Amino acid sequence: VSTQSTGAKGRHTGYGRRKGTQNARMPFKVLWMRRQRVLRRLLRKYREAKKIDKHLYRELYASSKGNQFKNKRVLMEAIHSKKAETQRQKLLVEQAEARKTKAKITADKKAKDTKKEQAATEEA
């Protein structure tokens, strides 16, 4: 068994073997850059596939830069929840519009009936 394969398997990496700090061994900046690239790639892919619009893209891009999402899965969950929320809002607006039009129709009908009744009482 060669030392290369044991290193690849993660052997001999205990506390006693370590000389540098955690940041020296795997820089935070490198981890940050990798995460940002992954998240931004996903956002670009979703925007090009028309899964998200440009407004949601900008919002999520800014929040990913602000360290809101620790990984791709969390970002995807956020995208799904935001889309569901906008869909729900759209549905509520449509329902409100339908209620308004229905109420207007019934009010017009009622007004028409009262006018007929008044005309009938005036004739009599």
XYZ file of N, CA and C in Angstrom:
372
model
N 0.857 -1.186 0.000
C 0.000 0.000 0.000
C 0.895 1.237 0.000
N 0.732 2.054 -1.044
C 1.588 3.235 -1.170
C 1.069 4.376 -0.306
N 1.949 5.326 -0.038
C 1.558 6.480 0.779
C 0.582 7.367 0.029
N 0.672 7.338 -1.322
C -0.269 8.148 -2.112
C -1.707 7.677 -1.914
N -1.915 6.366 -1.974
C -3.267 5.836 -1.839
C -3.804 6.053 -0.428
N -2.926 5.931 0.582
C -3.410 6.166 1.952
C -3.778 7.641 2.139
N -3.024 8.533 1.498
C -3.356 9.963 1.552
C -4.669 10.246 0.859
N -4.892 9.581 -0.264
C -6.134 9.757 -1.007
C -7.317 9.265 -0.195
N -7.081 8.218 0.590
C -8.152 7.689 1.425
C -8.375 8.543 2.675
N -7.473 9.490 2.916
C -7.625 10.370 4.066
C -6.954 9.843 5.321
N -5.997 8.928 5.183
C -5.265 8.402 6.343
C -4.144 9.376 6.730
N -3.667 9.240 7.913
C -2.542 10.033 8.435
C -2.818 11.538 8.364
N -4.010 11.944 8.710
C -4.339 13.373 8.671
C -4.887 13.835 10.015
N -4.530 13.158 11.076
C -5.018 13.516 12.413
C -4.393 14.798 12.920
N -4.782 15.199 14.122
C -4.288 16.442 14.716
C -2.768 16.438 14.838
N -2.202 15.298 15.173
C -0.753 15.224 15.371
C 0.050 15.431 14.106
N -0.555 15.184 12.961
C 0.149 15.326 11.683
C 0.078 16.741 11.121
N -0.822 17.534 11.653
C -1.073 18.854 11.060
C -0.090 19.895 11.567
N 0.446 20.699 10.638
C 1.367 21.781 11.003
C 0.694 23.147 10.828
N 0.016 23.333 9.671
C -0.608 24.623 9.396
C -1.986 24.757 10.027
N -2.481 26.009 10.045
C -3.840 26.254 10.539
C -4.843 25.708 9.533
N -6.094 25.676 9.953
C -7.156 25.192 9.063
C -7.207 26.045 7.798
N -7.053 27.341 7.979
C -7.095 28.259 6.833
C -5.895 28.050 5.910
N -4.743 27.673 6.490
C -3.560 27.436 5.664
C -3.709 26.130 4.879
N -4.362 25.152 5.496
C -4.520 23.845 4.833
C -5.573 23.891 3.723
N -6.674 24.575 3.984
C -7.719 24.753 2.959
C -8.294 26.151 3.149
N -7.807 27.142 2.368
C -8.189 28.540 2.600
C -9.697 28.791 2.517
N -10.188 29.624 3.454
C -11.605 29.981 3.459
C -11.987 30.624 2.134
N -11.064 31.423 1.616
C -11.339 32.154 0.380
C -11.603 31.188 -0.777
N -10.814 30.118 -0.831
C -10.996 29.131 -1.913
C -12.363 28.475 -1.779
N -12.737 28.129 -0.539
C -14.048 27.519 -0.310
C -15.166 28.484 -0.720
N -14.995 29.754 -0.349
C -15.968 30.789 -0.690
C -16.107 30.930 -2.203
N -14.954 30.975 -2.893
C -14.985 31.135 -4.348
C -15.675 29.942 -5.009
N -15.374 28.745 -4.522
C -16.021 27.553 -5.086
C -17.528 27.613 -4.902
N -17.939 27.976 -3.671
C -19.376 28.028 -3.391
C -20.056 29.074 -4.272
N -19.453 30.257 -4.381
C -20.038 31.316 -5.205
C -20.156 30.872 -6.657
N -19.136 30.218 -7.167
C -19.165 29.774 -8.563
C -20.269 28.755 -8.794
N -20.422 27.837 -7.835
C -21.476 26.817 -7.949
C -22.853 27.480 -7.963
N -23.070 28.394 -7.001
C -24.381 29.050 -6.886
C -24.672 29.908 -8.110
N -23.664 30.661 -8.547
C -23.879 31.538 -9.708
C -24.111 30.736 -10.981
N -23.437 29.607 -11.104
C -23.641 28.730 -12.266
C -25.084 28.224 -12.285
N -25.573 27.819 -11.124
C -26.940 27.329 -11.025
C -27.937 28.433 -11.383
N -27.708 29.621 -10.851
C -28.608 30.744 -11.145
C -28.625 31.063 -12.634
N -27.441 31.072 -13.245
C -27.354 31.333 -14.694
C -28.126 30.286 -15.475
N -27.931 29.026 -15.086
C -28.587 27.913 -15.777
C -30.108 28.048 -15.678
N -30.595 28.379 -14.494
C -32.036 28.524 -14.292
C -32.592 29.707 -15.075
N -31.829 30.804 -15.137
C -32.285 31.987 -15.873
C -32.355 31.688 -17.362
N -31.333 31.011 -17.891
C -31.315 30.693 -19.319
C -32.398 29.689 -19.687
N -32.731 28.797 -18.740
C -33.787 27.811 -18.982
C -35.176 28.391 -18.709
N -35.230 29.699 -18.388
C -36.479 30.414 -18.105
C -37.208 29.849 -16.879
N -36.458 29.203 -15.989
C -37.077 28.725 -14.747
C -37.262 29.875 -13.764
N -36.386 30.875 -13.851
C -36.540 32.086 -13.036
C -36.418 33.299 -13.958
N -37.114 34.373 -13.604
C -37.017 35.593 -14.415
C -35.834 36.427 -13.947
N -35.564 37.502 -14.684
C -34.366 38.288 -14.393
C -34.433 38.987 -13.045
N -35.633 39.306 -12.583
C -35.770 39.983 -11.292
C -35.419 39.039 -10.144
N -35.962 37.830 -10.214
C -35.651 36.825 -9.178
C -34.175 36.456 -9.240
N -33.630 36.395 -10.458
C -32.198 36.107 -10.622
C -31.361 37.136 -9.887
N -31.652 38.429 -10.089
C -30.871 39.494 -9.452
C -30.991 39.425 -7.936
N -32.203 39.171 -7.479
C -32.450 39.093 -6.033
C -31.647 37.951 -5.403
N -31.701 36.779 -6.037
C -30.999 35.614 -5.504
C -29.486 35.746 -5.657
N -29.045 36.385 -6.732
C -27.614 36.611 -6.942
C -27.058 37.459 -5.800
N -27.769 38.530 -5.491
C -27.323 39.430 -4.418
C -27.333 38.725 -3.070
N -28.374 37.933 -2.814
C -28.445 37.253 -1.520
C -27.421 36.133 -1.409
N -27.054 35.527 -2.551
C -26.004 34.500 -2.496
C -24.653 35.156 -2.237
N -24.461 36.359 -2.779
C -23.227 37.095 -2.493
C -23.174 37.486 -1.018
N -24.338 37.724 -0.436
C -24.429 38.087 0.972
C -24.423 36.897 1.904
N -24.050 35.726 1.403
C -23.878 34.511 2.220
C -25.200 33.997 2.789
N -26.269 34.075 2.013
C -27.569 33.574 2.465
C -27.686 32.066 2.280
N -26.992 31.531 1.287
C -27.140 30.107 0.948
C -25.811 29.401 1.163
N -25.836 28.344 1.993
C -24.565 27.682 2.277
C -24.211 26.640 1.228
N -25.199 26.207 0.454
C -24.893 25.275 -0.629
C -25.984 25.314 -1.701
N -25.791 24.485 -2.727
C -26.682 24.473 -3.883
C -28.095 24.026 -3.503
N -28.175 23.032 -2.627
C -29.484 22.512 -2.233
C -30.334 23.595 -1.569
N -29.718 24.361 -0.689
C -30.429 25.425 0.018
C -30.907 26.489 -0.973
N -30.065 26.804 -1.949
C -30.445 27.780 -2.975
C -31.624 27.262 -3.788
N -31.591 26.005 -4.171
C -32.688 25.428 -4.948
C -33.994 25.449 -4.149
N -33.907 25.142 -2.860
C -35.096 25.202 -2.009
C -35.657 26.615 -1.964
N -34.756 27.601 -1.870
C -35.174 29.008 -1.838
C -35.870 29.383 -3.145
N -35.315 28.919 -4.258
C -35.910 29.206 -5.572
C -37.324 28.634 -5.641
N -37.463 27.364 -5.221
C -38.778 26.716 -5.280
C -39.788 27.428 -4.383
N -39.352 27.815 -3.191
C -40.283 28.478 -2.269
C -40.683 29.855 -2.795
N -39.724 30.592 -3.380
C -40.038 31.920 -3.935
C -41.016 31.793 -5.095
N -40.771 30.803 -5.966
C -41.658 30.605 -7.110
C -43.059 30.232 -6.646
N -43.132 29.367 -5.633
C -44.432 28.953 -5.090
C -45.169 30.146 -4.493
N -44.418 31.007 -3.820
C -45.004 32.207 -3.208
C -45.575 33.143 -4.274
N -44.816 33.377 -5.346
C -45.308 34.265 -6.412
C -46.527 33.652 -7.096
N -46.500 32.335 -7.279
C -47.633 31.632 -7.896
C -48.886 31.793 -7.027
N -48.686 31.669 -5.712
C -49.794 31.795 -4.768
C -50.359 33.216 -4.802
N -49.474 34.207 -4.848
C -49.906 35.605 -4.911
C -50.722 35.863 -6.175
N -50.227 35.308 -7.300
C -50.911 35.479 -8.579
C -52.315 34.875 -8.517
N -52.419 33.690 -7.915
C -53.703 33.004 -7.784
C -54.666 33.824 -6.928
N -54.157 34.383 -5.819
C -54.995 35.202 -4.941
C -55.508 36.444 -5.662
N -54.645 37.069 -6.462
C -55.053 38.253 -7.226
C -56.138 37.882 -8.232
N -55.962 36.757 -8.914
C -56.964 36.304 -9.884
C -58.303 36.042 -9.206
N -58.246 35.392 -8.043
C -59.489 35.100 -7.316
C -60.184 36.381 -6.885
N -59.402 37.362 -6.425
C -59.974 38.644 -6.015
C -60.642 39.339 -7.197
N -59.973 39.298 -8.356
C -60.543 39.899 -9.570
C -61.864 39.225 -9.933
N -61.882 37.900 -9.844
C -63.097 37.150 -10.176
C -64.233 37.541 -9.225
N -63.906 37.665 -7.945
C -64.917 38.062 -6.956
C -65.455 39.460 -7.265
N -64.539 40.375 -7.630
C -64.948 41.749 -7.937
C -65.897 41.782 -9.126
N -65.541 41.066 -10.199
C -66.384 41.076 -11.401
C -67.755 40.457 -11.099
N -67.756 39.379 -10.301
C -69.013 38.718 -9.958
C -69.898 39.663 -9.138
N -69.278 40.356 -8.182
C -70.017 41.293 -7.341
C -70.576 42.439 -8.188
N -69.788 42.902 -9.147
C -70.229 43.998 -10.020
C -71.423 43.566 -10.863
N -71.360 42.346 -11.378
C -72.460 41.821 -12.201
C -73.739 41.734 -11.374
N -73.610 41.190 -10.153
C -74.806 41.054 -9.306
C -75.350 42.422 -8.897
N -74.458 43.389 -8.632
C -74.898 44.741 -8.262
C -75.635 45.395 -9.429
N -75.105 45.230 -10.642
C -75.754 45.784 -11.829
C -77.141 45.163 -12.022
N -77.204 43.854 -11.813
C -78.461 43.129 -11.969
C -79.500 43.633 -10.960
N -79.032 43.826 -9.730
C -79.901 44.294 -8.655
C -80.414 45.706 -8.964
N -79.511 46.557 -9.445
C -79.889 47.927 -9.788
C -80.917 47.932 -10.921
N -80.723 47.061 -11.876
C -81.630 46.949 -13.009
C -83.022 46.517 -12.538
N -83.048 45.523 -11.633
C -84.321 45.027 -11.102
C -85.053 46.114 -10.320
N -84.296 46.872 -9.506
C -84.938 47.944 -8.722
C -85.498 49.027 -9.645
N -84.797 49.322 -10.726
C -85.302 50.306 -11.701
C -86.613 49.822 -12.328
N -86.664 48.520 -12.651
C -87.888 47.941 -13.237
C -89.043 48.045 -12.246
N -88.752 47.742 -10.975
C -89.788 47.791 -9.942
C -90.309 49.221 -9.767
N -89.390 50.187 -9.788
C -89.797 51.582 -9.637
C -90.668 52.022 -10.800
N -90.261 51.594 -12.005
C -91.041 51.942 -13.194
C -92.426 51.320 -13.108
N -92.495 50.088 -12.605
C -93.778 49.408 -12.499
C -94.685 50.105 -11.463
N -94.112 50.551 -10.337
C -94.909 51.221 -9.307
C -95.353 52.607 -9.781
N -94.566 53.287 -10.589
C -94.931 54.598 -11.105
C -96.083 54.487 -12.104
N -96.096 53.413 -12.870
C -97.167 53.201 -13.863
C -98.493 52.933 -13.164
N -98.429 52.237 -12.050
C -99.655 51.843 -11.371
C -100.314 52.949 -10.570
